[in-house]
Steps between C-alpha positions, in 0.01 A plus 500: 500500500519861514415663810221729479551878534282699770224693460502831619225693601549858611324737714552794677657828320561540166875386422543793279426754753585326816806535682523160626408150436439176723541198369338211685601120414144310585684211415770551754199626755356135434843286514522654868151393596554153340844490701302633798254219495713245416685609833183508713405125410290297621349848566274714261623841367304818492645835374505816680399773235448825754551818411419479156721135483816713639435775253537271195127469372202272694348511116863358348622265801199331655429320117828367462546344842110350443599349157839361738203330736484746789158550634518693795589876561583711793364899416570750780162676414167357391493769199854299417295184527261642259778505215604155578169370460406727178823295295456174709167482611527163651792550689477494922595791630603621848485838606757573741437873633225460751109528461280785517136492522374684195699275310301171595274571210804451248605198648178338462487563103844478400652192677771640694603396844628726744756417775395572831734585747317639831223415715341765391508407173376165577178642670454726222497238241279293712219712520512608148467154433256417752182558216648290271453122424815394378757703672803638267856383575765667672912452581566529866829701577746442795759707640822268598753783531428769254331723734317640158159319391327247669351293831753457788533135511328435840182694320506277191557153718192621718330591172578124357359332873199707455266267279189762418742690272517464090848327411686684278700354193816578514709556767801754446769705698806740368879424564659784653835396422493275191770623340712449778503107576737538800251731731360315767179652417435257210527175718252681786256625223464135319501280841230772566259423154556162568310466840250766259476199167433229785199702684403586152536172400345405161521876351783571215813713669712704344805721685757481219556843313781569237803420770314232658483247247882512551487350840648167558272528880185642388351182543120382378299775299226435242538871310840711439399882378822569266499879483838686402719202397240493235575816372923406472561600854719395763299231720739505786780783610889390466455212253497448108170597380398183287203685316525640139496906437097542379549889506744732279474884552676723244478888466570709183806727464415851435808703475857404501716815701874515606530725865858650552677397822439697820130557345181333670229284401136531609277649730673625830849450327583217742754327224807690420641380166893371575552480072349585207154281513270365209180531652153316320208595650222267458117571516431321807451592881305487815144557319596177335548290795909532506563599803689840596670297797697314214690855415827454484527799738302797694213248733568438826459113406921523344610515879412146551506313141812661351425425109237620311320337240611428156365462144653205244614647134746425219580196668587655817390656858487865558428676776242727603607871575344757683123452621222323335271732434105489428531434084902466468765323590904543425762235440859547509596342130853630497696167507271363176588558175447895365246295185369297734161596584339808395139655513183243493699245611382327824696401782407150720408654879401121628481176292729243354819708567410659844318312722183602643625478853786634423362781395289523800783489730661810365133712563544353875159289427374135373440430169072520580517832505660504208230309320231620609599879486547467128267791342339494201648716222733218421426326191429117604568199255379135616688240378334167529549203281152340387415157526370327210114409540 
């Protein structure tokens, strides 16, 4: 049988005037979630599509994984809910960045549930409710060591004892230190949720994000909330990351330029050429969500993470040189082949060649910010294999 190509839809820039492109593998994105949930049994799997599903598309991502047989979303904002519901209208989803009053009128057409994390919160949604016959659901959020959103847990056990209050339907808190399974934090937050799921008893739990479905000790849940492991990044820090690359970022060669030795490069002249350097600058910088702090010198950032970042071309790595700028970028291409990239060619920044993380590393940050800094005068092509009907 021969396997079928995929379709590619594009968005974004035009790809003759743009000087970048991102391609995004939706079939990759949906391997990971399938992987994900597969993982989580006997638990269900939601997907975490924030920030505009980590900068990749709510429009493009949140049909695929529905087709895979997810059916509930975490959105940081309800206006993010909104787009989940306008491609997947019968989808459940949570809205994780508090409630606000003048927003109650929004919940009650659209179908979204907010998470509430404070007693004031609570109240709030109480009274607003207080008119109505058939009061609209809500996820109750817990604070077990994250010192961020939610109910201390002494608040939230009081809350449970106190029987004149509306149950909520879903239960949740946030690992602190998922990615690190050896912090003593994890055991103390899940012995914590579990004294939570048994004064909630009855109400679906979830407390597993991206690094905690990786936990042989997270013990019972009813709901993990993959987020970034979706997306082809690392779930958990200092071990092979078993997720496939969804994301490959590649910037267009401009101009091809040889610098003498004992000339600089860049603004500020912080690198010093020690030989005669091919130089290809590429049309892609800070505006564009790659980050100055991956310069390869001249931010304060090179004092602690020695090496910059680096681009993948002809087959090999180069290095960046000089500071990333707002719409460039230069790569030291001396040790490739004089033919071996010119002009229009592109050159890989993160994908199949250099990891995400990897690439994060060298800007001093996590490959989320990566994602979800990505601007939007790349070029985007969605490749997604379609099943037969």
């Amino acid at each position: 049988m021969t396997a079928r190509k995929p379709h590619i839809t594009t968005a974004g820039a035009d790809p003759r005037l743009a000087g970048g492109r991102l391609t995004i593998d939706l079939d990759a994105l949906v391997a990971n979630w399938r992987f994900l949930a597969e993982k989580s049994k006997p638990s269900n799997t939601a997907a975490v599509v924030k920030a505009d599903a980590y900068g990749l598309g709510i429009v493009h991502v949140v049909p695929v994984l529905w087709q895979a047989g997810c059916r509930t979303f975490f959105v940081a904002l309800a206006e993010e809910g909104l787009r989940v519901k306008a491609v997947a209208p019968d989808a459940r989803v949570f809205v994780l960045n508090g409630f606000f009053a003048e927003a109650f009128p929004i919940y009650e057409e659209s179908d979204l549930i907010p998470v509430l994390g404070s007693l004031h919160e609570l109240a709030l949604w109480k009274k607003l409710n207080k008119s109505r016959k058939e009061k609209l659901p809500y996820v109750l959020h817990v604070d077990t060591g994250m010192n961020r959103l939610g109910l201390s847990v002494e608040e939230a056990l009081t809350f449970a004892d106190d029987g004149r209050n509306q149950k909520p339907v879903l239960l949740i808190t946030h690992l602190a230190t998922g990615d690190n399974p050896a912090h003593a934090l994890n055991q103390q937050q899940f012995e914590s949720f579990q004294k939570l799921r048994t004064a909630f008893a009855g109400i679906e739990s979830s407390i597993a994000n991206s690094p905690g479905i990786f936990h042989t000790e997270k013990g019972e849940f009813d709901l993990s909330r993959p987020g970034v492991a979706m997306y082809g990044g690392e779930p958990l820090s200092d071990a092979a990351n078993p997720m496939r690359a969804v994301v490959t970022l590649e910037a267009r060669i401009v101009q091809i330029r040889t610098g003498l030795m004992g000339e600089t490069v860049g603004y500020g002249a912080t690198t010093t050429l020690k030989r005669d350097t091919r130089i290809a600058i590429c049309s892609v910088g800070y505006a564009d969500g790659y980050l100055r702090s991956s310069s390869g010198s001249g931010v304060p950032l090179r004092n602690a993470v020695p090496g910059g970042g680096e681009g993948f071309v002809a087959g090999k790595k180069v290095p960046i040189i000089g500071r990333v700028t707002m719409d460039l970028t230069s790569f030291d291409i001396t040790n490739l082949a004089e033919r071996a990239v010119k002009p229009g060619d592109y050159i890989e920044l993160f994908g199949p060649n250099i990891a995400l993380d990897d690439a994060a590393r060298s800007a001093g940050t996590i490959g989320y910010e990566l994602l979800t800094s990505l601007g939007n005068r790349y070029h985007r092509r969605y490749l997604h294999t379609k099943t037969a009907d």
